[in-house]
């Protein structure tokens, strides 16, 4: 059964299906993520230099040291969340690098440790499309059945343009992503897909096609990142020497508008803009705060009378439907 959609319309209503609304509908109250930093790397780093936009420390810029026990990492984050938000339910978020690159037995050990903390309702596992395999999915299902704790997967795709994936040295193409989503679907784990709508080389049509492809697959959530360039990443040197071009802020906002307008209405949008400490980046959000960008984008959506899924009319025999008498 699908959860209710909160973004139908533009007359004073929400213009997209927000992650916070999804969690409240699913768990009955606000839920907060507790980042967990496991001692794991990435196959793309083992085989080469890794993705051009990835920093040495991965994406966990504010993560707790991975040498600390899982329970201690979660306690530190939980204390902060409880004090700031009066939170009572939590998601253990295995955030950094490629967590299913760990041997299955070791990963399950960490999951069991995370599950021991009180009020954990879900474990979210961040990984790559080429690191999803049936034995891992079977083990996750048994874990969910035994504990009652939801398991969700976050897959880093970034773009459906396989030429851009190659240029960014992602180490996988579009086929691996489609395969991972279809492998996961029978287990009913919520799948969140990470996307970047302004990678160098991508254009408006790539953003539109990304929305169409994600909408045609059993995807639950999308987490959008406006491109940020960490200072110690391979892409940083290219940017600082003027070897790559990044689209303007105005262009990104338009791409985001078209993406959301085409996106299937029941897909949850977890994030729309990147958040990274300024001291760690060579480029991020055109020098604007993410909340100012959010205000500009929402104004653009309302001005153009847009909302999520307004143009979701291209699947299920769309040509037949148009010409039906």
PDB file of C-alpha atoms in Angstrom:
ATOM      1  CA  UNK A   1       0.000   0.000   0.000  1.00  0.00           C
ATOM      2  CA  UNK A   2       1.378   3.408  -0.944  1.00  0.00           C
ATOM      3  CA  UNK A   3       1.627   6.193   1.598  1.00  0.00           C
ATOM      4  CA  UNK A   4      -0.355   9.408   0.953  1.00  0.00           C
ATOM      5  CA  UNK A   5       1.117  12.089  -1.285  1.00  0.00           C
ATOM      6  CA  UNK A   6       1.463  15.587   0.119  1.00  0.00           C
ATOM      7  CA  UNK A   7       2.288  17.649  -2.979  1.00  0.00           C
ATOM      8  CA  UNK A   8      -0.889  17.877  -5.030  1.00  0.00           C
ATOM      9  CA  UNK A   9      -1.322  21.446  -6.142  1.00  0.00           C
ATOM     10  CA  UNK A  10       0.148  24.904  -5.963  1.00  0.00           C
ATOM     11  CA  UNK A  11      -2.600  26.953  -4.311  1.00  0.00           C
ATOM     12  CA  UNK A  12      -1.081  27.189  -0.841  1.00  0.00           C
ATOM     13  CA  UNK A  13      -0.258  23.461  -0.725  1.00  0.00           C
ATOM     14  CA  UNK A  14       3.065  21.645  -0.714  1.00  0.00           C
ATOM     15  CA  UNK A  15       4.701  21.555  -4.126  1.00  0.00           C
ATOM     16  CA  UNK A  16       6.614  18.339  -3.562  1.00  0.00           C
ATOM     17  CA  UNK A  17       6.452  15.201  -1.428  1.00  0.00           C
ATOM     18  CA  UNK A  18       8.842  15.995   1.423  1.00  0.00           C
ATOM     19  CA  UNK A  19      10.833  13.350   3.298  1.00  0.00           C
ATOM     20  CA  UNK A  20       9.666  14.687   6.659  1.00  0.00           C
ATOM     21  CA  UNK A  21       6.031  14.116   5.650  1.00  0.00           C
ATOM     22  CA  UNK A  22       6.831  10.601   4.454  1.00  0.00           C
ATOM     23  CA  UNK A  23       8.521   9.689   7.746  1.00  0.00           C
ATOM     24  CA  UNK A  24       5.715  11.145   9.850  1.00  0.00           C
ATOM     25  CA  UNK A  25       3.121   9.205   7.845  1.00  0.00           C
ATOM     26  CA  UNK A  26       5.132   5.994   8.182  1.00  0.00           C
ATOM     27  CA  UNK A  27       6.237   6.218  11.820  1.00  0.00           C
ATOM     28  CA  UNK A  28       3.634   8.524  13.367  1.00  0.00           C
ATOM     29  CA  UNK A  29       6.052  11.273  14.395  1.00  0.00           C
ATOM     30  CA  UNK A  30       9.226  13.047  13.346  1.00  0.00           C
ATOM     31  CA  UNK A  31      12.203  10.749  12.814  1.00  0.00           C
ATOM     32  CA  UNK A  32      15.858  11.776  12.660  1.00  0.00           C
ATOM     33  CA  UNK A  33      18.937  10.152  11.135  1.00  0.00           C
ATOM     34  CA  UNK A  34      21.939   9.206  13.251  1.00  0.00           C
ATOM     35  CA  UNK A  35      25.036   9.075  10.956  1.00  0.00           C
ATOM     36  CA  UNK A  36      27.190   5.976  11.400  1.00  0.00           C
ATOM     37  CA  UNK A  37      30.696   5.864   9.938  1.00  0.00           C
ATOM     38  CA  UNK A  38      31.816   2.281   9.302  1.00  0.00           C
ATOM     39  CA  UNK A  39      35.430   1.276   8.566  1.00  0.00           C
ATOM     40  CA  UNK A  40      34.800   0.628   4.876  1.00  0.00           C
ATOM     41  CA  UNK A  41      36.066   1.924   1.543  1.00  0.00           C
ATOM     42  CA  UNK A  42      34.734   1.745  -2.006  1.00  0.00           C
ATOM     43  CA  UNK A  43      35.490  -0.646  -4.887  1.00  0.00           C
ATOM     44  CA  UNK A  44      36.024   2.359  -7.150  1.00  0.00           C
ATOM     45  CA  UNK A  45      38.864   3.483  -4.879  1.00  0.00           C
ATOM     46  CA  UNK A  46      40.354   0.009  -4.686  1.00  0.00           C
ATOM     47  CA  UNK A  47      40.475  -0.201  -8.469  1.00  0.00           C
ATOM     48  CA  UNK A  48      41.485   3.409  -9.196  1.00  0.00           C
ATOM     49  CA  UNK A  49      41.224   7.021  -8.077  1.00  0.00           C
ATOM     50  CA  UNK A  50      37.513   6.911  -7.308  1.00  0.00           C
ATOM     51  CA  UNK A  51      34.824   9.331  -8.482  1.00  0.00           C
ATOM     52  CA  UNK A  52      36.169  12.717  -9.556  1.00  0.00           C
ATOM     53  CA  UNK A  53      33.819  14.592  -7.201  1.00  0.00           C
ATOM     54  CA  UNK A  54      34.533  12.472  -4.116  1.00  0.00           C
ATOM     55  CA  UNK A  55      36.768  13.653  -1.283  1.00  0.00           C
ATOM     56  CA  UNK A  56      39.268  11.406   0.462  1.00  0.00           C
ATOM     57  CA  UNK A  57      36.936  11.163   3.472  1.00  0.00           C
ATOM     58  CA  UNK A  58      33.945  10.360   1.252  1.00  0.00           C
ATOM     59  CA  UNK A  59      30.732  12.222   2.056  1.00  0.00           C
ATOM     60  CA  UNK A  60      31.000  12.136   5.842  1.00  0.00           C
ATOM     61  CA  UNK A  61      32.442  15.611   6.369  1.00  0.00           C
ATOM     62  CA  UNK A  62      30.968  15.855   9.858  1.00  0.00           C
ATOM     63  CA  UNK A  63      30.960  12.141  10.642  1.00  0.00           C
ATOM     64  CA  UNK A  64      32.267  10.743  13.899  1.00  0.00           C
ATOM     65  CA  UNK A  65      35.559   8.814  13.754  1.00  0.00           C
ATOM     66  CA  UNK A  66      34.937   5.336  12.315  1.00  0.00           C
ATOM     67  CA  UNK A  67      37.230   3.802  14.969  1.00  0.00           C
ATOM     68  CA  UNK A  68      34.621   4.557  17.639  1.00  0.00           C
ATOM     69  CA  UNK A  69      32.149   1.748  18.412  1.00  0.00           C
ATOM     70  CA  UNK A  70      28.830   2.026  16.570  1.00  0.00           C
ATOM     71  CA  UNK A  71      26.963   2.441  19.841  1.00  0.00           C
ATOM     72  CA  UNK A  72      29.182   5.373  20.849  1.00  0.00           C
ATOM     73  CA  UNK A  73      28.800   7.111  17.456  1.00  0.00           C
ATOM     74  CA  UNK A  74      25.030   6.784  17.692  1.00  0.00           C
ATOM     75  CA  UNK A  75      24.930   7.941  21.328  1.00  0.00           C
ATOM     76  CA  UNK A  76      26.825  11.141  20.450  1.00  0.00           C
ATOM     77  CA  UNK A  77      24.455  11.920  17.561  1.00  0.00           C
ATOM     78  CA  UNK A  78      21.370  10.935  19.542  1.00  0.00           C
ATOM     79  CA  UNK A  79      22.236  13.192  22.474  1.00  0.00           C
ATOM     80  CA  UNK A  80      22.562  16.120  20.053  1.00  0.00           C
ATOM     81  CA  UNK A  81      19.287  15.320  18.272  1.00  0.00           C
ATOM     82  CA  UNK A  82      17.317  14.843  21.486  1.00  0.00           C
ATOM     83  CA  UNK A  83      18.581  18.124  22.893  1.00  0.00           C
ATOM     84  CA  UNK A  84      17.951  20.113  19.715  1.00  0.00           C
ATOM     85  CA  UNK A  85      14.759  18.523  18.328  1.00  0.00           C
ATOM     86  CA  UNK A  86      13.296  16.558  21.269  1.00  0.00           C
ATOM     87  CA  UNK A  87      13.446  13.513  18.985  1.00  0.00           C
ATOM     88  CA  UNK A  88      12.152  10.094  20.049  1.00  0.00           C
ATOM     89  CA  UNK A  89      12.566   7.870  16.958  1.00  0.00           C
ATOM     90  CA  UNK A  90      15.717   7.426  14.907  1.00  0.00           C
ATOM     91  CA  UNK A  91      17.231   5.956  11.750  1.00  0.00           C
ATOM     92  CA  UNK A  92      20.719   4.485  11.969  1.00  0.00           C
ATOM     93  CA  UNK A  93      22.286   5.900   8.806  1.00  0.00           C
ATOM     94  CA  UNK A  94      25.274   3.953   7.458  1.00  0.00           C
ATOM     95  CA  UNK A  95      26.294   6.971   5.419  1.00  0.00           C
ATOM     96  CA  UNK A  96      29.874   7.028   4.265  1.00  0.00           C
ATOM     97  CA  UNK A  97      31.461   5.174   1.320  1.00  0.00           C
ATOM     98  CA  UNK A  98      30.025   1.833   0.064  1.00  0.00           C
ATOM     99  CA  UNK A  99      28.688  -0.088   3.041  1.00  0.00           C
ATOM    100  CA  UNK A 100      27.754  -3.278   1.178  1.00  0.00           C
ATOM    101  CA  UNK A 101      31.412  -3.460   0.106  1.00  0.00           C
ATOM    102  CA  UNK A 102      31.951  -4.883   3.601  1.00  0.00           C
ATOM    103  CA  UNK A 103      31.870  -8.676   3.903  1.00  0.00           C
ATOM    104  CA  UNK A 104      28.270  -9.653   4.639  1.00  0.00           C
ATOM    105  CA  UNK A 105      29.015 -11.193   8.035  1.00  0.00           C
ATOM    106  CA  UNK A 106      30.801  -8.035   9.186  1.00  0.00           C
ATOM    107  CA  UNK A 107      28.043  -5.734   7.913  1.00  0.00           C
ATOM    108  CA  UNK A 108      25.374  -7.804   9.691  1.00  0.00           C
ATOM    109  CA  UNK A 109      27.374  -7.520  12.914  1.00  0.00           C
ATOM    110  CA  UNK A 110      27.265  -3.719  12.648  1.00  0.00           C
ATOM    111  CA  UNK A 111      23.546  -3.795  11.865  1.00  0.00           C
ATOM    112  CA  UNK A 112      22.846  -5.913  14.937  1.00  0.00           C
ATOM    113  CA  UNK A 113      24.826  -3.480  17.074  1.00  0.00           C
ATOM    114  CA  UNK A 114      22.886  -0.500  15.688  1.00  0.00           C
ATOM    115  CA  UNK A 115      19.584  -2.286  16.306  1.00  0.00           C
ATOM    116  CA  UNK A 116      20.329  -2.592  20.016  1.00  0.00           C
ATOM    117  CA  UNK A 117      19.861   1.135  20.587  1.00  0.00           C
ATOM    118  CA  UNK A 118      16.400   1.998  21.854  1.00  0.00           C
ATOM    119  CA  UNK A 119      13.948   3.721  19.467  1.00  0.00           C
ATOM    120  CA  UNK A 120      15.744   2.724  16.251  1.00  0.00           C
ATOM    121  CA  UNK A 121      12.985   2.206  13.666  1.00  0.00           C
ATOM    122  CA  UNK A 122      15.090   1.898  10.521  1.00  0.00           C
ATOM    123  CA  UNK A 123      18.609   1.243   9.253  1.00  0.00           C
ATOM    124  CA  UNK A 124      19.535   3.134   6.082  1.00  0.00           C
ATOM    125  CA  UNK A 125      22.451   1.671   4.118  1.00  0.00           C
ATOM    126  CA  UNK A 126      24.304   3.821   1.604  1.00  0.00           C
ATOM    127  CA  UNK A 127      25.975   1.954  -1.264  1.00  0.00           C
ATOM    128  CA  UNK A 128      26.669   1.753  -5.005  1.00  0.00           C
ATOM    129  CA  UNK A 129      24.508   0.136  -7.696  1.00  0.00           C
ATOM    130  CA  UNK A 130      27.272  -2.369  -8.493  1.00  0.00           C
ATOM    131  CA  UNK A 131      27.443  -3.531  -4.858  1.00  0.00           C
ATOM    132  CA  UNK A 132      23.940  -5.002  -4.554  1.00  0.00           C
ATOM    133  CA  UNK A 133      23.688  -8.791  -4.536  1.00  0.00           C
ATOM    134  CA  UNK A 134      20.984 -11.284  -3.671  1.00  0.00           C
ATOM    135  CA  UNK A 135      22.729 -12.826  -0.636  1.00  0.00           C
ATOM    136  CA  UNK A 136      22.944  -9.389   0.989  1.00  0.00           C
ATOM    137  CA  UNK A 137      19.279  -8.697   0.243  1.00  0.00           C
ATOM    138  CA  UNK A 138      18.237 -12.069   1.668  1.00  0.00           C
ATOM    139  CA  UNK A 139      20.190 -11.370   4.867  1.00  0.00           C
ATOM    140  CA  UNK A 140      18.600  -7.907   5.165  1.00  0.00           C
ATOM    141  CA  UNK A 141      15.130  -9.431   4.792  1.00  0.00           C
ATOM    142  CA  UNK A 142      15.781 -11.979   7.543  1.00  0.00           C
ATOM    143  CA  UNK A 143      17.089  -9.191   9.759  1.00  0.00           C
ATOM    144  CA  UNK A 144      13.971  -7.072   9.140  1.00  0.00           C
ATOM    145  CA  UNK A 145      11.645 -10.024   9.736  1.00  0.00           C
ATOM    146  CA  UNK A 146      13.414 -10.892  12.993  1.00  0.00           C
ATOM    147  CA  UNK A 147      13.786  -7.383  14.459  1.00  0.00           C
ATOM    148  CA  UNK A 148      10.877  -5.463  12.937  1.00  0.00           C
ATOM    149  CA  UNK A 149      13.336  -2.726  11.960  1.00  0.00           C
ATOM    150  CA  UNK A 150      12.929  -1.357   8.421  1.00  0.00           C
ATOM    151  CA  UNK A 151      15.884  -1.566   6.023  1.00  0.00           C
ATOM    152  CA  UNK A 152      16.271   1.102   3.342  1.00  0.00           C
ATOM    153  CA  UNK A 153      18.950   1.365   0.654  1.00  0.00           C
ATOM    154  CA  UNK A 154      20.545   4.512  -0.748  1.00  0.00           C
ATOM    155  CA  UNK A 155      22.009   4.084  -4.227  1.00  0.00           C
ATOM    156  CA  UNK A 156      24.390   6.636  -5.699  1.00  0.00           C
ATOM    157  CA  UNK A 157      23.530   7.058  -9.386  1.00  0.00           C
ATOM    158  CA  UNK A 158      24.052  10.846  -9.873  1.00  0.00           C
ATOM    159  CA  UNK A 159      22.994  10.944 -13.549  1.00  0.00           C
ATOM    160  CA  UNK A 160      21.381   8.681 -16.149  1.00  0.00           C
ATOM    161  CA  UNK A 161      23.836   9.990 -18.783  1.00  0.00           C
ATOM    162  CA  UNK A 162      26.281   7.102 -19.103  1.00  0.00           C
ATOM    163  CA  UNK A 163      28.762   9.344 -20.922  1.00  0.00           C
ATOM    164  CA  UNK A 164      28.884  11.636 -17.878  1.00  0.00           C
ATOM    165  CA  UNK A 165      29.161   8.636 -15.550  1.00  0.00           C
ATOM    166  CA  UNK A 166      32.260   7.589 -17.475  1.00  0.00           C
ATOM    167  CA  UNK A 167      33.740  11.102 -17.447  1.00  0.00           C
ATOM    168  CA  UNK A 168      33.208  11.333 -13.683  1.00  0.00           C
ATOM    169  CA  UNK A 169      34.933   7.952 -13.286  1.00  0.00           C
ATOM    170  CA  UNK A 170      31.945   6.440 -11.485  1.00  0.00           C
ATOM    171  CA  UNK A 171      33.018   2.912 -12.318  1.00  0.00           C
ATOM    172  CA  UNK A 172      29.512   1.803 -13.316  1.00  0.00           C
ATOM    173  CA  UNK A 173      26.901   2.656 -15.921  1.00  0.00           C
ATOM    174  CA  UNK A 174      23.130   2.957 -16.047  1.00  0.00           C
ATOM    175  CA  UNK A 175      22.568  -0.791 -16.459  1.00  0.00           C
ATOM    176  CA  UNK A 176      24.047  -1.605 -13.053  1.00  0.00           C
ATOM    177  CA  UNK A 177      21.671   0.865 -11.423  1.00  0.00           C
ATOM    178  CA  UNK A 178      18.593  -0.556 -13.168  1.00  0.00           C
ATOM    179  CA  UNK A 179      19.672  -4.066 -12.197  1.00  0.00           C
ATOM    180  CA  UNK A 180      20.156  -3.067  -8.531  1.00  0.00           C
ATOM    181  CA  UNK A 181      16.689  -1.507  -8.306  1.00  0.00           C
ATOM    182  CA  UNK A 182      15.016  -4.512  -9.953  1.00  0.00           C
ATOM    183  CA  UNK A 183      16.946  -6.941  -7.710  1.00  0.00           C
ATOM    184  CA  UNK A 184      15.777  -5.042  -4.639  1.00  0.00           C
ATOM    185  CA  UNK A 185      12.113  -4.617  -5.634  1.00  0.00           C
ATOM    186  CA  UNK A 186      10.841  -8.086  -4.540  1.00  0.00           C
ATOM    187  CA  UNK A 187      12.148  -7.449  -0.999  1.00  0.00           C
ATOM    188  CA  UNK A 188      10.163  -4.202  -0.650  1.00  0.00           C
ATOM    189  CA  UNK A 189      13.055  -2.254   0.823  1.00  0.00           C
ATOM    190  CA  UNK A 190      12.591   1.495   0.292  1.00  0.00           C
ATOM    191  CA  UNK A 191      15.155   2.635  -2.302  1.00  0.00           C
ATOM    192  CA  UNK A 192      16.560   6.172  -2.254  1.00  0.00           C
ATOM    193  CA  UNK A 193      18.537   7.370  -5.299  1.00  0.00           C
ATOM    194  CA  UNK A 194      21.199  10.089  -5.097  1.00  0.00           C
ATOM    195  CA  UNK A 195      21.210  12.448  -8.099  1.00  0.00           C
ATOM    196  CA  UNK A 196      23.238  15.493  -9.193  1.00  0.00           C
ATOM    197  CA  UNK A 197      21.450  17.605 -11.812  1.00  0.00           C
ATOM    198  CA  UNK A 198      24.413  19.822 -12.761  1.00  0.00           C
ATOM    199  CA  UNK A 199      27.394  17.564 -13.332  1.00  0.00           C
ATOM    200  CA  UNK A 200      29.823  18.997 -15.940  1.00  0.00           C
ATOM    201  CA  UNK A 201      28.652  17.823 -19.366  1.00  0.00           C
ATOM    202  CA  UNK A 202      25.013  17.281 -18.368  1.00  0.00           C
ATOM    203  CA  UNK A 203      22.264  19.512 -19.758  1.00  0.00           C
ATOM    204  CA  UNK A 204      18.573  20.158 -19.182  1.00  0.00           C
ATOM    205  CA  UNK A 205      17.547  17.067 -21.158  1.00  0.00           C
ATOM    206  CA  UNK A 206      19.639  14.873 -18.844  1.00  0.00           C
ATOM    207  CA  UNK A 207      17.750  16.240 -15.834  1.00  0.00           C
ATOM    208  CA  UNK A 208      14.421  15.542 -17.554  1.00  0.00           C
ATOM    209  CA  UNK A 209      15.392  12.028 -18.622  1.00  0.00           C
ATOM    210  CA  UNK A 210      16.620  11.305 -15.095  1.00  0.00           C
ATOM    211  CA  UNK A 211      13.139  12.051 -13.755  1.00  0.00           C
ATOM    212  CA  UNK A 212      11.526   9.854 -16.404  1.00  0.00           C
ATOM    213  CA  UNK A 213      13.780   6.860 -15.784  1.00  0.00           C
ATOM    214  CA  UNK A 214      13.462   7.041 -11.990  1.00  0.00           C
ATOM    215  CA  UNK A 215       9.681   7.324 -12.341  1.00  0.00           C
ATOM    216  CA  UNK A 216       9.558   4.184 -14.483  1.00  0.00           C
ATOM    217  CA  UNK A 217      11.353   2.137 -11.795  1.00  0.00           C
ATOM    218  CA  UNK A 218      10.283   1.010  -8.293  1.00  0.00           C
ATOM    219  CA  UNK A 219      12.092   3.907  -6.608  1.00  0.00           C
ATOM    220  CA  UNK A 220      10.803   5.232  -3.267  1.00  0.00           C
ATOM    221  CA  UNK A 221      12.904   8.352  -2.704  1.00  0.00           C
ATOM    222  CA  UNK A 222      15.296  10.713  -4.450  1.00  0.00           C
ATOM    223  CA  UNK A 223      18.009  12.727  -2.736  1.00  0.00           C
ATOM    224  CA  UNK A 224      19.162  15.578  -4.973  1.00  0.00           C
ATOM    225  CA  UNK A 225      22.562  17.199  -4.578  1.00  0.00           C
ATOM    226  CA  UNK A 226      23.499  20.395  -6.340  1.00  0.00           C
ATOM    227  CA  UNK A 227      27.119  19.744  -7.330  1.00  0.00           C
ATOM    228  CA  UNK A 228      29.668  20.584  -4.679  1.00  0.00           C
ATOM    229  CA  UNK A 229      33.397  20.153  -5.228  1.00  0.00           C
ATOM    230  CA  UNK A 230      35.416  19.115  -2.174  1.00  0.00           C
ATOM    231  CA  UNK A 231      38.820  20.784  -1.936  1.00  0.00           C
ATOM    232  CA  UNK A 232      40.763  17.532  -1.927  1.00  0.00           C
ATOM    233  CA  UNK A 233      38.887  15.862  -4.793  1.00  0.00           C
ATOM    234  CA  UNK A 234      40.236  15.233  -8.327  1.00  0.00           C
ATOM    235  CA  UNK A 235      37.501  17.526  -9.701  1.00  0.00           C
ATOM    236  CA  UNK A 236      38.721  20.391  -7.534  1.00  0.00           C
ATOM    237  CA  UNK A 237      41.943  20.774  -9.508  1.00  0.00           C
ATOM    238  CA  UNK A 238      40.033  20.833 -12.806  1.00  0.00           C
ATOM    239  CA  UNK A 239      37.646  23.455 -11.445  1.00  0.00           C
ATOM    240  CA  UNK A 240      40.392  25.692 -10.079  1.00  0.00           C
ATOM    241  CA  UNK A 241      42.225  25.583 -13.424  1.00  0.00           C
ATOM    242  CA  UNK A 242      39.084  26.428 -15.387  1.00  0.00           C
ATOM    243  CA  UNK A 243      38.890  23.046 -17.118  1.00  0.00           C
ATOM    244  CA  UNK A 244      35.228  22.420 -16.326  1.00  0.00           C
ATOM    245  CA  UNK A 245      32.109  24.570 -16.545  1.00  0.00           C
ATOM    246  CA  UNK A 246      29.300  24.507 -13.985  1.00  0.00           C
ATOM    247  CA  UNK A 247      25.858  25.718 -14.995  1.00  0.00           C
ATOM    248  CA  UNK A 248      24.524  28.926 -13.464  1.00  0.00           C
ATOM    249  CA  UNK A 249      22.349  28.998 -10.367  1.00  0.00           C
ATOM    250  CA  UNK A 250      19.387  30.055 -12.511  1.00  0.00           C
ATOM    251  CA  UNK A 251      19.909  27.093 -14.842  1.00  0.00           C
ATOM    252  CA  UNK A 252      20.078  24.662 -11.936  1.00  0.00           C
ATOM    253  CA  UNK A 253      16.825  25.997 -10.493  1.00  0.00           C
ATOM    254  CA  UNK A 254      15.161  25.503 -13.874  1.00  0.00           C
ATOM    255  CA  UNK A 255      16.520  21.949 -14.159  1.00  0.00           C
ATOM    256  CA  UNK A 256      15.214  21.212 -10.682  1.00  0.00           C
ATOM    257  CA  UNK A 257      11.803  22.621 -11.599  1.00  0.00           C
ATOM    258  CA  UNK A 258      11.577  20.415 -14.708  1.00  0.00           C
ATOM    259  CA  UNK A 259      12.857  17.349 -12.846  1.00  0.00           C
ATOM    260  CA  UNK A 260      10.265  17.661 -10.087  1.00  0.00           C
ATOM    261  CA  UNK A 261       7.473  18.454 -12.565  1.00  0.00           C
ATOM    262  CA  UNK A 262       8.181  15.190 -14.408  1.00  0.00           C
ATOM    263  CA  UNK A 263       8.782  13.054 -11.326  1.00  0.00           C
ATOM    264  CA  UNK A 264       6.205  10.441 -10.326  1.00  0.00           C
ATOM    265  CA  UNK A 265       4.031  12.050  -7.601  1.00  0.00           C
ATOM    266  CA  UNK A 266       4.542   9.334  -4.963  1.00  0.00           C
ATOM    267  CA  UNK A 267       8.353   9.496  -5.042  1.00  0.00           C
ATOM    268  CA  UNK A 268       9.667  11.178  -1.901  1.00  0.00           C
ATOM    269  CA  UNK A 269      12.151  14.047  -2.248  1.00  0.00           C
ATOM    270  CA  UNK A 270      14.592  13.846   0.628  1.00  0.00           C
ATOM    271  CA  UNK A 271      16.809  16.765  -0.347  1.00  0.00           C
ATOM    272  CA  UNK A 272      17.040  19.358  -3.149  1.00  0.00           C
ATOM    273  CA  UNK A 273      20.360  21.112  -2.480  1.00  0.00           C
ATOM    274  CA  UNK A 274      23.745  20.111  -1.096  1.00  0.00           C
ATOM    275  CA  UNK A 275      24.939  21.029   2.351  1.00  0.00           C
ATOM    276  CA  UNK A 276      28.680  21.027   2.934  1.00  0.00           C
ATOM    277  CA  UNK A 277      30.885  23.107   5.247  1.00  0.00           C
ATOM    278  CA  UNK A 278      32.296  26.058   3.262  1.00  0.00           C
ATOM    279  CA  UNK A 279      35.803  25.351   4.528  1.00  0.00           C
ATOM    280  CA  UNK A 280      35.752  21.940   2.825  1.00  0.00           C
ATOM    281  CA  UNK A 281      34.635  23.001  -0.663  1.00  0.00           C
ATOM    282  CA  UNK A 282      36.100  24.670  -3.739  1.00  0.00           C
ATOM    283  CA  UNK A 283      32.560  25.197  -5.030  1.00  0.00           C
ATOM    284  CA  UNK A 284      29.147  24.786  -3.473  1.00  0.00           C
ATOM    285  CA  UNK A 285      25.752  26.324  -4.241  1.00  0.00           C
ATOM    286  CA  UNK A 286      27.126  29.376  -6.097  1.00  0.00           C
ATOM    287  CA  UNK A 287      28.075  30.962  -2.774  1.00  0.00           C
ATOM    288  CA  UNK A 288      24.447  30.887  -1.557  1.00  0.00           C
ATOM    289  CA  UNK A 289      23.000  29.174   1.488  1.00  0.00           C
ATOM    290  CA  UNK A 290      20.843  26.149   0.710  1.00  0.00           C
ATOM    291  CA  UNK A 291      17.766  27.717   2.308  1.00  0.00           C
ATOM    292  CA  UNK A 292      18.024  30.826   0.105  1.00  0.00           C
ATOM    293  CA  UNK A 293      18.214  28.572  -2.939  1.00  0.00           C
ATOM    294  CA  UNK A 294      15.189  26.724  -1.606  1.00  0.00           C
ATOM    295  CA  UNK A 295      13.230  29.971  -1.334  1.00  0.00           C
ATOM    296  CA  UNK A 296      14.171  30.950  -4.914  1.00  0.00           C
ATOM    297  CA  UNK A 297      13.193  27.551  -6.268  1.00  0.00           C
ATOM    298  CA  UNK A 298       9.849  27.466  -4.494  1.00  0.00           C
ATOM    299  CA  UNK A 299       9.096  30.952  -5.825  1.00  0.00           C
ATOM    300  CA  UNK A 300       9.974  29.746  -9.346  1.00  0.00           C
ATOM    301  CA  UNK A 301       7.686  26.727  -8.958  1.00  0.00           C
ATOM    302  CA  UNK A 302       4.742  28.788  -7.762  1.00  0.00           C
ATOM    303  CA  UNK A 303       5.297  31.468 -10.404  1.00  0.00           C
ATOM    304  CA  UNK A 304       5.104  28.798 -13.109  1.00  0.00           C
ATOM    305  CA  UNK A 305       2.226  26.975 -11.373  1.00  0.00           C
ATOM    306  CA  UNK A 306       4.265  23.793 -11.033  1.00  0.00           C
ATOM    307  CA  UNK A 307       4.144  20.937  -8.569  1.00  0.00           C
ATOM    308  CA  UNK A 308       5.569  17.433  -8.415  1.00  0.00           C
ATOM    309  CA  UNK A 309       4.202  15.192 -11.130  1.00  0.00           C
ATOM    310  CA  UNK A 310       2.277  17.836 -13.071  1.00  0.00           C
ATOM    311  CA  UNK A 311       3.853  16.443 -16.261  1.00  0.00           C
ATOM    312  CA  UNK A 312       3.863  12.792 -15.184  1.00  0.00           C
ATOM    313  CA  UNK A 313       1.915  11.568 -18.223  1.00  0.00           C
ATOM    314  CA  UNK A 314       4.497   9.718 -20.301  1.00  0.00           C
ATOM    315  CA  UNK A 315       4.219   6.087 -19.106  1.00  0.00           C
ATOM    316  CA  UNK A 316       1.688   3.281 -19.589  1.00  0.00           C
ATOM    317  CA  UNK A 317       0.999   3.710 -23.296  1.00  0.00           C
ATOM    318  CA  UNK A 318       1.043   7.503 -23.401  1.00  0.00           C
ATOM    319  CA  UNK A 319       0.788   7.636 -27.210  1.00  0.00           C
ATOM    320  CA  UNK A 320      -2.235   5.347 -27.191  1.00  0.00           C
ATOM    321  CA  UNK A 321      -3.839   7.431 -24.460  1.00  0.00           C
ATOM    322  CA  UNK A 322      -3.350  10.638 -26.458  1.00  0.00           C
ATOM    323  CA  UNK A 323      -5.024   9.191 -29.559  1.00  0.00           C
ATOM    324  CA  UNK A 324      -7.756   7.240 -27.829  1.00  0.00           C
ATOM    325  CA  UNK A 325     -11.211   8.155 -29.082  1.00  0.00           C
TER     326      UNK A 325
END
